[in-house]
Amino acid sequence: MSTVMKLSSHDRKELEKFTLFLSCKSVQVIVQSRLGQKQKTQCKAEASNSDWFNLDIPDEDDVQLQLNEAMAGQIPEPGGPSLCTEISLKTVDGDTLVLEVWQLSVSNVCDSSVRATYTVYNRMSIVLKSLITITRVMPAYRLSHNQSRDSYIICFNVYMGEPQLDVLGEDYKRVQVGQVGMPTGTLTLGVDYRTKMTISPQQAINQAHPAMMLKSDYFKPDLSPRGMRMRPSTDIATDAVKRSDKDLPPEGIRRQSGVAGHNGCSNGH
């Protein structure tokens, strides 16, 4: 492993693009696995340009909109903020319990043995496939399939920054999904999850990225929890992850901004 490596501007742009799309597809996989139903896609004889990492992962538009707002033009960069996806449980009485915090980060440690960008691409594809599997063996997956308007709903929160792990309570555990060594750094994807499921009246609820709902008719209108309303979201471009190679200038996806977060709840779908 090396901490310094020269890279052409073309290869650097390609790696940034791969990181962007892996980030977006990872959040889609995580959130869709918590909607409360099995995800099904049709097999294709030939892959299209939108089938990144050779996987057909349709984008939920509202999830993508919130993801774009949270990322605000940033991507996880070496030594920079992580992309975090927080999954929580909210009861009809308004109690909240954070179940998982997924984190995608890039360290400053470079892998000088990787000479071709397609090698990174293939390894990212393996990580994404591993993520699909791991999301379905976590405790929150079973909980998401039992959600209803009479008991609880599953919510999500996406933000850039340091993962807020204190909301997971005592004795939380970590599972590493995978790592990808790149000439620019090492990408790591993992999840920290709660092991104690008791909600106490004195439990402190994280206010750094307050929970909010998706539109009440987004999933199932009859399962919308009582008294919840969606905060209006700002007008953001929703096609950031659908651009072609030529539409992804490095300065566009590396634009800096403050820490942002956006979230929602799945209403039993």
mmCIF file with all atom_site columns, N, CA and C in Angstrom, residues 7-79:
data_model
loop_
_atom_site.group_PDB
_atom_site.id
_atom_site.type_symbol
_atom_site.label_atom_id
_atom_site.label_alt_id
_atom_site.label_comp_id
_atom_site.label_asym_id
_atom_site.label_entity_id
_atom_site.label_seq_id
_atom_site.pdbx_PDB_ins_code
_atom_site.Cartn_x
_atom_site.Cartn_y
_atom_site.Cartn_z
_atom_site.occupancy
_atom_site.B_iso_or_equiv
_atom_site.pdbx_formal_charge
_atom_site.auth_seq_id
_atom_site.auth_comp_id
_atom_site.auth_asym_id
_atom_site.auth_atom_id
_atom_site.pdbx_PDB_model_num
ATOM 1   N N  . LEU A 1 7  ? -1.556  9.948   -11.041 1.00 0.00 ? 7  LEU A N  1
ATOM 2   C CA . LEU A 1 7  ? -2.698  9.440   -11.786 1.00 0.00 ? 7  LEU A CA 1
ATOM 3   C C  . LEU A 1 7  ? -3.062  10.450  -12.863 1.00 0.00 ? 7  LEU A C  1
ATOM 4   N N  . SER A 1 8  ? -3.395  9.965   -14.044 1.00 0.00 ? 8  SER A N  1
ATOM 5   C CA . SER A 1 8  ? -3.802  10.870  -15.119 1.00 0.00 ? 8  SER A CA 1
ATOM 6   C C  . SER A 1 8  ? -5.154  11.492  -14.780 1.00 0.00 ? 8  SER A C  1
ATOM 7   N N  . SER A 1 9  ? -5.419  12.646  -15.370 1.00 0.00 ? 9  SER A N  1
ATOM 8   C CA . SER A 1 9  ? -6.684  13.330  -15.094 1.00 0.00 ? 9  SER A CA 1
ATOM 9   C C  . SER A 1 9  ? -7.873  12.488  -15.555 1.00 0.00 ? 9  SER A C  1
ATOM 10  N N  . HIS A 1 10 ? -7.697  11.744  -16.643 1.00 0.00 ? 10 HIS A N  1
ATOM 11  C CA . HIS A 1 10 ? -8.783  10.888  -17.138 1.00 0.00 ? 10 HIS A CA 1
ATOM 12  C C  . HIS A 1 10 ? -9.090  9.766   -16.152 1.00 0.00 ? 10 HIS A C  1
ATOM 13  N N  . ASP A 1 11 ? -8.048  9.092   -15.663 1.00 0.00 ? 11 ASP A N  1
ATOM 14  C CA . ASP A 1 11 ? -8.258  8.001   -14.714 1.00 0.00 ? 11 ASP A CA 1
ATOM 15  C C  . ASP A 1 11 ? -8.836  8.516   -13.404 1.00 0.00 ? 11 ASP A C  1
ATOM 16  N N  . ARG A 1 12 ? -8.378  9.684   -12.967 1.00 0.00 ? 12 ARG A N  1
ATOM 17  C CA . ARG A 1 12 ? -8.908  10.260  -11.732 1.00 0.00 ? 12 ARG A CA 1
ATOM 18  C C  . ARG A 1 12 ? -10.394 10.581  -11.884 1.00 0.00 ? 12 ARG A C  1
ATOM 19  N N  . LYS A 1 13 ? -10.752 11.114  -13.038 1.00 0.00 ? 13 LYS A N  1
ATOM 20  C CA . LYS A 1 13 ? -12.156 11.425  -13.296 1.00 0.00 ? 13 LYS A CA 1
ATOM 21  C C  . LYS A 1 13 ? -12.998 10.150  -13.304 1.00 0.00 ? 13 LYS A C  1
ATOM 22  N N  . GLU A 1 14 ? -12.458 9.085   -13.902 1.00 0.00 ? 14 GLU A N  1
ATOM 23  C CA . GLU A 1 14 ? -13.175 7.819   -13.937 1.00 0.00 ? 14 GLU A CA 1
ATOM 24  C C  . GLU A 1 14 ? -13.403 7.276   -12.527 1.00 0.00 ? 14 GLU A C  1
ATOM 25  N N  . LEU A 1 15 ? -12.391 7.332   -11.684 1.00 0.00 ? 15 LEU A N  1
ATOM 26  C CA . LEU A 1 15 ? -12.519 6.821   -10.319 1.00 0.00 ? 15 LEU A CA 1
ATOM 27  C C  . LEU A 1 15 ? -13.522 7.641   -9.517  1.00 0.00 ? 15 LEU A C  1
ATOM 28  N N  . GLU A 1 16 ? -13.534 8.945   -9.729  1.00 0.00 ? 16 GLU A N  1
ATOM 29  C CA . GLU A 1 16 ? -14.512 9.791   -9.045  1.00 0.00 ? 16 GLU A CA 1
ATOM 30  C C  . GLU A 1 16 ? -15.925 9.438   -9.497  1.00 0.00 ? 16 GLU A C  1
ATOM 31  N N  . LYS A 1 17 ? -16.070 9.173   -10.790 1.00 0.00 ? 17 LYS A N  1
ATOM 32  C CA . LYS A 1 17 ? -17.384 8.795   -11.314 1.00 0.00 ? 17 LYS A CA 1
ATOM 33  C C  . LYS A 1 17 ? -17.827 7.453   -10.745 1.00 0.00 ? 17 LYS A C  1
ATOM 34  N N  . PHE A 1 18 ? -16.928 6.492   -10.678 1.00 0.00 ? 18 PHE A N  1
ATOM 35  C CA . PHE A 1 18 ? -17.265 5.189   -10.099 1.00 0.00 ? 18 PHE A CA 1
ATOM 36  C C  . PHE A 1 18 ? -17.695 5.341   -8.643  1.00 0.00 ? 18 PHE A C  1
ATOM 37  N N  . THR A 1 19 ? -16.968 6.181   -7.900  1.00 0.00 ? 19 THR A N  1
ATOM 38  C CA . THR A 1 19 ? -17.299 6.402   -6.488  1.00 0.00 ? 19 THR A CA 1
ATOM 39  C C  . THR A 1 19 ? -18.666 7.047   -6.345  1.00 0.00 ? 19 THR A C  1
ATOM 40  N N  . LEU A 1 20 ? -18.975 7.991   -7.231  1.00 0.00 ? 20 LEU A N  1
ATOM 41  C CA . LEU A 1 20 ? -20.277 8.652   -7.201  1.00 0.00 ? 20 LEU A CA 1
ATOM 42  C C  . LEU A 1 20 ? -21.405 7.652   -7.414  1.00 0.00 ? 20 LEU A C  1
ATOM 43  N N  . PHE A 1 21 ? -21.279 6.841   -8.451  1.00 0.00 ? 21 PHE A N  1
ATOM 44  C CA . PHE A 1 21 ? -22.351 5.906   -8.759  1.00 0.00 ? 21 PHE A CA 1
ATOM 45  C C  . PHE A 1 21 ? -22.449 4.792   -7.726  1.00 0.00 ? 21 PHE A C  1
ATOM 46  N N  . LEU A 1 22 ? -21.331 4.342   -7.185  1.00 0.00 ? 22 LEU A N  1
ATOM 47  C CA . LEU A 1 22 ? -21.392 3.342   -6.120  1.00 0.00 ? 22 LEU A CA 1
ATOM 48  C C  . LEU A 1 22 ? -22.081 3.921   -4.894  1.00 0.00 ? 22 LEU A C  1
ATOM 49  N N  . SER A 1 23 ? -21.805 5.175   -4.584  1.00 0.00 ? 23 SER A N  1
ATOM 50  C CA . SER A 1 23 ? -22.450 5.835   -3.448  1.00 0.00 ? 23 SER A CA 1
ATOM 51  C C  . SER A 1 23 ? -23.961 5.876   -3.634  1.00 0.00 ? 23 SER A C  1
ATOM 52  N N  . CYS A 1 24 ? -24.390 6.301   -4.824  1.00 0.00 ? 24 CYS A N  1
ATOM 53  C CA . CYS A 1 24 ? -25.825 6.432   -5.083  1.00 0.00 ? 24 CYS A CA 1
ATOM 54  C C  . CYS A 1 24 ? -26.527 5.078   -5.095  1.00 0.00 ? 24 CYS A C  1
ATOM 55  N N  . LYS A 1 25 ? -25.928 4.101   -5.744  1.00 0.00 ? 25 LYS A N  1
ATOM 56  C CA . LYS A 1 25 ? -26.547 2.781   -5.806  1.00 0.00 ? 25 LYS A CA 1
ATOM 57  C C  . LYS A 1 25 ? -26.561 2.107   -4.435  1.00 0.00 ? 25 LYS A C  1
ATOM 58  N N  . SER A 1 26 ? -25.547 2.370   -3.625  1.00 0.00 ? 26 SER A N  1
ATOM 59  C CA . SER A 1 26 ? -25.509 1.783   -2.283  1.00 0.00 ? 26 SER A CA 1
ATOM 60  C C  . SER A 1 26 ? -26.670 2.283   -1.435  1.00 0.00 ? 26 SER A C  1
ATOM 61  N N  . VAL A 1 27 ? -26.925 3.586   -1.472  1.00 0.00 ? 27 VAL A N  1
ATOM 62  C CA . VAL A 1 27 ? -28.036 4.142   -0.696  1.00 0.00 ? 27 VAL A CA 1
ATOM 63  C C  . VAL A 1 27 ? -29.363 3.578   -1.201  1.00 0.00 ? 27 VAL A C  1
ATOM 64  N N  . GLN A 1 28 ? -29.513 3.469   -2.514  1.00 0.00 ? 28 GLN A N  1
ATOM 65  C CA . GLN A 1 28 ? -30.737 2.891   -3.064  1.00 0.00 ? 28 GLN A CA 1
ATOM 66  C C  . GLN A 1 28 ? -30.940 1.458   -2.575  1.00 0.00 ? 28 GLN A C  1
ATOM 67  N N  . VAL A 1 29 ? -29.878 0.667   -2.579  1.00 0.00 ? 29 VAL A N  1
ATOM 68  C CA . VAL A 1 29 ? -29.968 -0.726  -2.120  1.00 0.00 ? 29 VAL A CA 1
ATOM 69  C C  . VAL A 1 29 ? -30.369 -0.782  -0.655  1.00 0.00 ? 29 VAL A C  1
ATOM 70  N N  . ILE A 1 30 ? -29.735 0.040   0.176   1.00 0.00 ? 30 ILE A N  1
ATOM 71  C CA . ILE A 1 30 ? -30.011 0.033   1.613   1.00 0.00 ? 30 ILE A CA 1
ATOM 72  C C  . ILE A 1 30 ? -31.456 0.424   1.895   1.00 0.00 ? 30 ILE A C  1
ATOM 73  N N  . VAL A 1 31 ? -31.894 1.548   1.323   1.00 0.00 ? 31 VAL A N  1
ATOM 74  C CA . VAL A 1 31 ? -33.245 2.038   1.600   1.00 0.00 ? 31 VAL A CA 1
ATOM 75  C C  . VAL A 1 31 ? -34.297 1.087   1.033   1.00 0.00 ? 31 VAL A C  1
ATOM 76  N N  . GLN A 1 32 ? -34.100 0.620   -0.192  1.00 0.00 ? 32 GLN A N  1
ATOM 77  C CA . GLN A 1 32 ? -35.090 -0.273  -0.790  1.00 0.00 ? 32 GLN A CA 1
ATOM 78  C C  . GLN A 1 32 ? -35.211 -1.589  -0.029  1.00 0.00 ? 32 GLN A C  1
ATOM 79  N N  . SER A 1 33 ? -34.129 -2.017  0.616   1.00 0.00 ? 33 SER A N  1
ATOM 80  C CA . SER A 1 33 ? -34.194 -3.255  1.400   1.00 0.00 ? 33 SER A CA 1
ATOM 81  C C  . SER A 1 33 ? -34.994 -3.078  2.683   1.00 0.00 ? 33 SER A C  1
ATOM 82  N N  . ARG A 1 34 ? -35.303 -1.831  3.047   1.00 0.00 ? 34 ARG A N  1
ATOM 83  C CA . ARG A 1 34 ? -36.057 -1.548  4.276   1.00 0.00 ? 34 ARG A CA 1
ATOM 84  C C  . ARG A 1 34 ? -37.484 -1.096  3.995   1.00 0.00 ? 34 ARG A C  1
ATOM 85  N N  . LEU A 1 35 ? -37.941 -1.256  2.755   1.00 0.00 ? 35 LEU A N  1
ATOM 86  C CA . LEU A 1 35 ? -39.293 -0.832  2.407   1.00 0.00 ? 35 LEU A CA 1
ATOM 87  C C  . LEU A 1 35 ? -40.360 -1.822  2.847   1.00 0.00 ? 35 LEU A C  1
ATOM 88  N N  . GLY A 1 36 ? -39.944 -3.024  3.213   1.00 0.00 ? 36 GLY A N  1
ATOM 89  C CA . GLY A 1 36 ? -40.902 -3.990  3.721   1.00 0.00 ? 36 GLY A CA 1
ATOM 90  C C  . GLY A 1 36 ? -41.438 -4.964  2.699   1.00 0.00 ? 36 GLY A C  1
ATOM 91  N N  . GLN A 1 37 ? -40.831 -4.995  1.515   1.00 0.00 ? 37 GLN A N  1
ATOM 92  C CA . GLN A 1 37 ? -41.249 -5.984  0.529   1.00 0.00 ? 37 GLN A CA 1
ATOM 93  C C  . GLN A 1 37 ? -40.042 -6.439  -0.273  1.00 0.00 ? 37 GLN A C  1
ATOM 94  N N  . LYS A 1 38 ? -40.158 -7.604  -0.889  1.00 0.00 ? 38 LYS A N  1
ATOM 95  C CA . LYS A 1 38 ? -39.059 -8.130  -1.678  1.00 0.00 ? 38 LYS A CA 1
ATOM 96  C C  . LYS A 1 38 ? -38.923 -7.338  -2.973  1.00 0.00 ? 38 LYS A C  1
ATOM 97  N N  . GLN A 1 39 ? -37.684 -7.082  -3.356  1.00 0.00 ? 39 GLN A N  1
ATOM 98  C CA . GLN A 1 39 ? -37.413 -6.345  -4.578  1.00 0.00 ? 39 GLN A CA 1
ATOM 99  C C  . GLN A 1 39 ? -37.206 -7.320  -5.729  1.00 0.00 ? 39 GLN A C  1
ATOM 100 N N  . LYS A 1 40 ? -37.878 -7.050  -6.852  1.00 0.00 ? 40 LYS A N  1
ATOM 101 C CA . LYS A 1 40 ? -37.765 -7.921  -8.014  1.00 0.00 ? 40 LYS A CA 1
ATOM 102 C C  . LYS A 1 40 ? -37.442 -7.084  -9.249  1.00 0.00 ? 40 LYS A C  1
ATOM 103 N N  . THR A 1 41 ? -36.522 -7.562  -10.059 1.00 0.00 ? 41 THR A N  1
ATOM 104 C CA . THR A 1 41 ? -36.200 -6.919  -11.328 1.00 0.00 ? 41 THR A CA 1
ATOM 105 C C  . THR A 1 41 ? -36.127 -7.985  -12.413 1.00 0.00 ? 41 THR A C  1
ATOM 106 N N  . GLN A 1 42 ? -36.403 -7.566  -13.638 1.00 0.00 ? 42 GLN A N  1
ATOM 107 C CA . GLN A 1 42 ? -36.378 -8.485  -14.764 1.00 0.00 ? 42 GLN A CA 1
ATOM 108 C C  . GLN A 1 42 ? -34.949 -8.688  -15.262 1.00 0.00 ? 42 GLN A C  1
ATOM 109 N N  . CYS A 1 43 ? -34.654 -9.907  -15.685 1.00 0.00 ? 43 CYS A N  1
ATOM 110 C CA . CYS A 1 43 ? -33.346 -10.184 -16.279 1.00 0.00 ? 43 CYS A CA 1
ATOM 111 C C  . CYS A 1 43 ? -33.263 -9.525  -17.655 1.00 0.00 ? 43 CYS A C  1
ATOM 112 N N  . LYS A 1 44 ? -32.066 -9.124  -18.031 1.00 0.00 ? 44 LYS A N  1
ATOM 113 C CA . LYS A 1 44 ? -31.846 -8.502  -19.327 1.00 0.00 ? 44 LYS A CA 1
ATOM 114 C C  . LYS A 1 44 ? -30.802 -9.286  -20.103 1.00 0.00 ? 44 LYS A C  1
ATOM 115 N N  . ALA A 1 45 ? -31.081 -9.456  -21.393 1.00 0.00 ? 45 ALA A N  1
ATOM 116 C CA . ALA A 1 45 ? -30.104 -10.145 -22.235 1.00 0.00 ? 45 ALA A CA 1
ATOM 117 C C  . ALA A 1 45 ? -28.866 -9.289  -22.437 1.00 0.00 ? 45 ALA A C  1
ATOM 118 N N  . GLU A 1 46 ? -29.075 -7.963  -22.495 1.00 0.00 ? 46 GLU A N  1
ATOM 119 C CA . GLU A 1 46 ? -27.971 -7.038  -22.680 1.00 0.00 ? 46 GLU A CA 1
ATOM 120 C C  . GLU A 1 46 ? -28.110 -5.902  -21.679 1.00 0.00 ? 46 GLU A C  1
ATOM 121 N N  . ALA A 1 47 ? -27.002 -5.515  -21.095 1.00 0.00 ? 47 ALA A N  1
ATOM 122 C CA . ALA A 1 47 ? -27.009 -4.420  -20.122 1.00 0.00 ? 47 ALA A CA 1
ATOM 123 C C  . ALA A 1 47 ? -27.096 -3.080  -20.838 1.00 0.00 ? 47 ALA A C  1
ATOM 124 N N  . SER A 1 48 ? -27.763 -2.123  -20.203 1.00 0.00 ? 48 SER A N  1
ATOM 125 C CA . SER A 1 48 ? -27.843 -0.766  -20.742 1.00 0.00 ? 48 SER A CA 1
ATOM 126 C C  . SER A 1 48 ? -26.847 0.122   -20.014 1.00 0.00 ? 48 SER A C  1
ATOM 127 N N  . ASN A 1 49 ? -26.730 1.368   -20.496 1.00 0.00 ? 49 ASN A N  1
ATOM 128 C CA . ASN A 1 49 ? -25.775 2.294   -19.885 1.00 0.00 ? 49 ASN A CA 1
ATOM 129 C C  . ASN A 1 49 ? -26.137 2.634   -18.451 1.00 0.00 ? 49 ASN A C  1
ATOM 130 N N  . SER A 1 50 ? -27.412 2.453   -18.093 1.00 0.00 ? 50 SER A N  1
ATOM 131 C CA . SER A 1 50 ? -27.852 2.777   -16.732 1.00 0.00 ? 50 SER A CA 1
ATOM 132 C C  . SER A 1 50 ? -27.630 1.630   -15.751 1.00 0.00 ? 50 SER A C  1
ATOM 133 N N  . ASP A 1 51 ? -27.247 0.464   -16.258 1.00 0.00 ? 51 ASP A N  1
ATOM 134 C CA . ASP A 1 51 ? -27.036 -0.701  -15.391 1.00 0.00 ? 51 ASP A CA 1
ATOM 135 C C  . ASP A 1 51 ? -25.610 -0.700  -14.856 1.00 0.00 ? 51 ASP A C  1
ATOM 136 N N  . TRP A 1 52 ? -25.367 0.209   -13.934 1.00 0.00 ? 52 TRP A N  1
ATOM 137 C CA . TRP A 1 52 ? -24.021 0.330   -13.382 1.00 0.00 ? 52 TRP A CA 1
ATOM 138 C C  . TRP A 1 52 ? -23.644 -0.914  -12.593 1.00 0.00 ? 52 TRP A C  1
ATOM 139 N N  . PHE A 1 53 ? -22.396 -1.304  -12.705 1.00 0.00 ? 53 PHE A N  1
ATOM 140 C CA . PHE A 1 53 ? -21.838 -2.465  -12.000 1.00 0.00 ? 53 PHE A CA 1
ATOM 141 C C  . PHE A 1 53 ? -22.552 -3.757  -12.392 1.00 0.00 ? 53 PHE A C  1
ATOM 142 N N  . ASN A 1 54 ? -23.137 -3.757  -13.612 1.00 0.00 ? 54 ASN A N  1
ATOM 143 C CA . ASN A 1 54 ? -23.809 -4.940  -14.157 1.00 0.00 ? 54 ASN A CA 1
ATOM 144 C C  . ASN A 1 54 ? -24.959 -5.412  -13.276 1.00 0.00 ? 54 ASN A C  1
ATOM 145 N N  . LEU A 1 55 ? -25.611 -4.461  -12.620 1.00 0.00 ? 55 LEU A N  1
ATOM 146 C CA . LEU A 1 55 ? -26.754 -4.771  -11.764 1.00 0.00 ? 55 LEU A CA 1
ATOM 147 C C  . LEU A 1 55 ? -27.911 -3.850  -12.122 1.00 0.00 ? 55 LEU A C  1
ATOM 148 N N  . ASP A 1 56 ? -29.095 -4.410  -12.230 1.00 0.00 ? 56 ASP A N  1
ATOM 149 C CA . ASP A 1 56 ? -30.286 -3.620  -12.518 1.00 0.00 ? 56 ASP A CA 1
ATOM 150 C C  . ASP A 1 56 ? -30.909 -3.183  -11.200 1.00 0.00 ? 56 ASP A C  1
ATOM 151 N N  . ILE A 1 57 ? -30.553 -1.989  -10.756 1.00 0.00 ? 57 ILE A N  1
ATOM 152 C CA . ILE A 1 57 ? -31.063 -1.441  -9.497  1.00 0.00 ? 57 ILE A CA 1
ATOM 153 C C  . ILE A 1 57 ? -31.843 -0.173  -9.827  1.00 0.00 ? 57 ILE A C  1
ATOM 154 N N  . PRO A 1 58 ? -33.170 -0.276  -9.983  1.00 0.00 ? 58 PRO A N  1
ATOM 155 C CA . PRO A 1 58 ? -33.967 0.911   -10.304 1.00 0.00 ? 58 PRO A CA 1
ATOM 156 C C  . PRO A 1 58 ? -33.869 1.948   -9.192  1.00 0.00 ? 58 PRO A C  1
ATOM 157 N N  . ASP A 1 59 ? -33.866 3.206   -9.579  1.00 0.00 ? 59 ASP A N  1
ATOM 158 C CA . ASP A 1 59 ? -33.782 4.286   -8.602  1.00 0.00 ? 59 ASP A CA 1
ATOM 159 C C  . ASP A 1 59 ? -35.181 4.717   -8.172  1.00 0.00 ? 59 ASP A C  1
ATOM 160 N N  . GLU A 1 60 ? -35.408 4.775   -6.862  1.00 0.00 ? 60 GLU A N  1
ATOM 161 C CA . GLU A 1 60 ? -36.616 5.401   -6.331  1.00 0.00 ? 60 GLU A CA 1
ATOM 162 C C  . GLU A 1 60 ? -36.399 6.906   -6.410  1.00 0.00 ? 60 GLU A C  1
ATOM 163 N N  . ASP A 1 61 ? -37.272 7.599   -7.135  1.00 0.00 ? 61 ASP A N  1
ATOM 164 C CA . ASP A 1 61 ? -37.041 9.013   -7.424  1.00 0.00 ? 61 ASP A CA 1
ATOM 165 C C  . ASP A 1 61 ? -36.938 9.867   -6.170  1.00 0.00 ? 61 ASP A C  1
ATOM 166 N N  . ASP A 1 62 ? -37.836 9.638   -5.206  1.00 0.00 ? 62 ASP A N  1
ATOM 167 C CA . ASP A 1 62 ? -37.812 10.458  -3.996  1.00 0.00 ? 62 ASP A CA 1
ATOM 168 C C  . ASP A 1 62 ? -36.564 10.182  -3.165  1.00 0.00 ? 62 ASP A C  1
ATOM 169 N N  . VAL A 1 63 ? -36.122 8.930   -3.152  1.00 0.00 ? 63 VAL A N  1
ATOM 170 C CA . VAL A 1 63 ? -34.881 8.606   -2.447  1.00 0.00 ? 63 VAL A CA 1
ATOM 171 C C  . VAL A 1 63 ? -33.710 9.302   -3.123  1.00 0.00 ? 63 VAL A C  1
ATOM 172 N N  . GLN A 1 64 ? -33.698 9.281   -4.461  1.00 0.00 ? 64 GLN A N  1
ATOM 173 C CA . GLN A 1 64 ? -32.610 9.917   -5.199  1.00 0.00 ? 64 GLN A CA 1
ATOM 174 C C  . GLN A 1 64 ? -32.602 11.424  -4.990  1.00 0.00 ? 64 GLN A C  1
ATOM 175 N N  . LEU A 1 65 ? -33.785 12.017  -4.923  1.00 0.00 ? 65 LEU A N  1
ATOM 176 C CA . LEU A 1 65 ? -33.882 13.456  -4.696  1.00 0.00 ? 65 LEU A CA 1
ATOM 177 C C  . LEU A 1 65 ? -33.266 13.830  -3.362  1.00 0.00 ? 65 LEU A C  1
ATOM 178 N N  . GLN A 1 66 ? -33.584 13.074  -2.327  1.00 0.00 ? 66 GLN A N  1
ATOM 179 C CA . GLN A 1 66 ? -33.046 13.352  -1.005  1.00 0.00 ? 66 GLN A CA 1
ATOM 180 C C  . GLN A 1 66 ? -31.552 13.056  -0.938  1.00 0.00 ? 66 GLN A C  1
ATOM 181 N N  . LEU A 1 67 ? -31.134 12.024  -1.645  1.00 0.00 ? 67 LEU A N  1
ATOM 182 C CA . LEU A 1 67 ? -29.708 11.700  -1.689  1.00 0.00 ? 67 LEU A CA 1
ATOM 183 C C  . LEU A 1 67 ? -28.919 12.822  -2.346  1.00 0.00 ? 67 LEU A C  1
ATOM 184 N N  . ASN A 1 68 ? -29.436 13.356  -3.453  1.00 0.00 ? 68 ASN A N  1
ATOM 185 C CA . ASN A 1 68 ? -28.753 14.459  -4.127  1.00 0.00 ? 68 ASN A CA 1
ATOM 186 C C  . ASN A 1 68 ? -28.638 15.676  -3.222  1.00 0.00 ? 68 ASN A C  1
ATOM 187 N N  . GLU A 1 69 ? -29.692 15.938  -2.452  1.00 0.00 ? 69 GLU A N  1
ATOM 188 C CA . GLU A 1 69 ? -29.651 17.088  -1.552  1.00 0.00 ? 69 GLU A CA 1
ATOM 189 C C  . GLU A 1 69 ? -28.636 16.867  -0.436  1.00 0.00 ? 69 GLU A C  1
ATOM 190 N N  . ALA A 1 70 ? -28.577 15.644  0.073   1.00 0.00 ? 70 ALA A N  1
ATOM 191 C CA . ALA A 1 70 ? -27.626 15.354  1.149   1.00 0.00 ? 70 ALA A CA 1
ATOM 192 C C  . ALA A 1 70 ? -26.189 15.447  0.658   1.00 0.00 ? 70 ALA A C  1
ATOM 193 N N  . MET A 1 71 ? -25.922 14.926  -0.536  1.00 0.00 ? 71 MET A N  1
ATOM 194 C CA . MET A 1 71 ? -24.563 14.946  -1.069  1.00 0.00 ? 71 MET A CA 1
ATOM 195 C C  . MET A 1 71 ? -24.166 16.337  -1.541  1.00 0.00 ? 71 MET A C  1
ATOM 196 N N  . ALA A 1 72 ? -25.134 17.096  -2.045  1.00 0.00 ? 72 ALA A N  1
ATOM 197 C CA . ALA A 1 72 ? -24.887 18.480  -2.456  1.00 0.00 ? 72 ALA A CA 1
ATOM 198 C C  . ALA A 1 72 ? -23.664 18.614  -3.359  1.00 0.00 ? 72 ALA A C  1
ATOM 199 N N  . GLY A 1 73 ? -23.527 17.697  -4.297  1.00 0.00 ? 73 GLY A N  1
ATOM 200 C CA . GLY A 1 73 ? -22.409 17.768  -5.224  1.00 0.00 ? 73 GLY A CA 1
ATOM 201 C C  . GLY A 1 73 ? -21.125 17.143  -4.738  1.00 0.00 ? 73 GLY A C  1
ATOM 202 N N  . GLN A 1 74 ? -21.088 16.674  -3.510  1.00 0.00 ? 74 GLN A N  1
ATOM 203 C CA . GLN A 1 74 ? -19.889 16.042  -2.976  1.00 0.00 ? 74 GLN A CA 1
ATOM 204 C C  . GLN A 1 74 ? -19.898 14.541  -3.260  1.00 0.00 ? 74 GLN A C  1
ATOM 205 N N  . ILE A 1 75 ? -18.731 13.935  -3.136  1.00 0.00 ? 75 ILE A N  1
ATOM 206 C CA . ILE A 1 75 ? -18.606 12.485  -3.100  1.00 0.00 ? 75 ILE A CA 1
ATOM 207 C C  . ILE A 1 75 ? -17.662 12.150  -1.956  1.00 0.00 ? 75 ILE A C  1
ATOM 208 N N  . PRO A 1 76 ? -17.719 10.934  -1.427  1.00 0.00 ? 76 PRO A N  1
ATOM 209 C CA . PRO A 1 76 ? -16.716 10.540  -0.430  1.00 0.00 ? 76 PRO A CA 1
ATOM 210 C C  . PRO A 1 76 ? -15.322 10.594  -1.055  1.00 0.00 ? 76 PRO A C  1
ATOM 211 N N  . GLU A 1 77 ? -14.454 11.399  -0.473  1.00 0.00 ? 77 GLU A N  1
ATOM 212 C CA . GLU A 1 77 ? -13.101 11.576  -0.982  1.00 0.00 ? 77 GLU A CA 1
ATOM 213 C C  . GLU A 1 77 ? -12.095 11.178  0.079   1.00 0.00 ? 77 GLU A C  1
ATOM 214 N N  . PRO A 1 78 ? -10.850 10.909  -0.319  1.00 0.00 ? 78 PRO A N  1
ATOM 215 C CA . PRO A 1 78 ? -9.826  10.525  0.659   1.00 0.00 ? 78 PRO A CA 1
ATOM 216 C C  . PRO A 1 78 ? -9.714  11.532  1.795   1.00 0.00 ? 78 PRO A C  1
ATOM 217 N N  . GLY A 1 79 ? -9.916  11.052  3.012   1.00 0.00 ? 79 GLY A N  1
ATOM 218 C CA . GLY A 1 79 ? -9.823  11.914  4.178   1.00 0.00 ? 79 GLY A CA 1
ATOM 219 C C  . GLY A 1 79 ? -10.986 12.858  4.361   1.00 0.00 ? 79 GLY A C  1
#
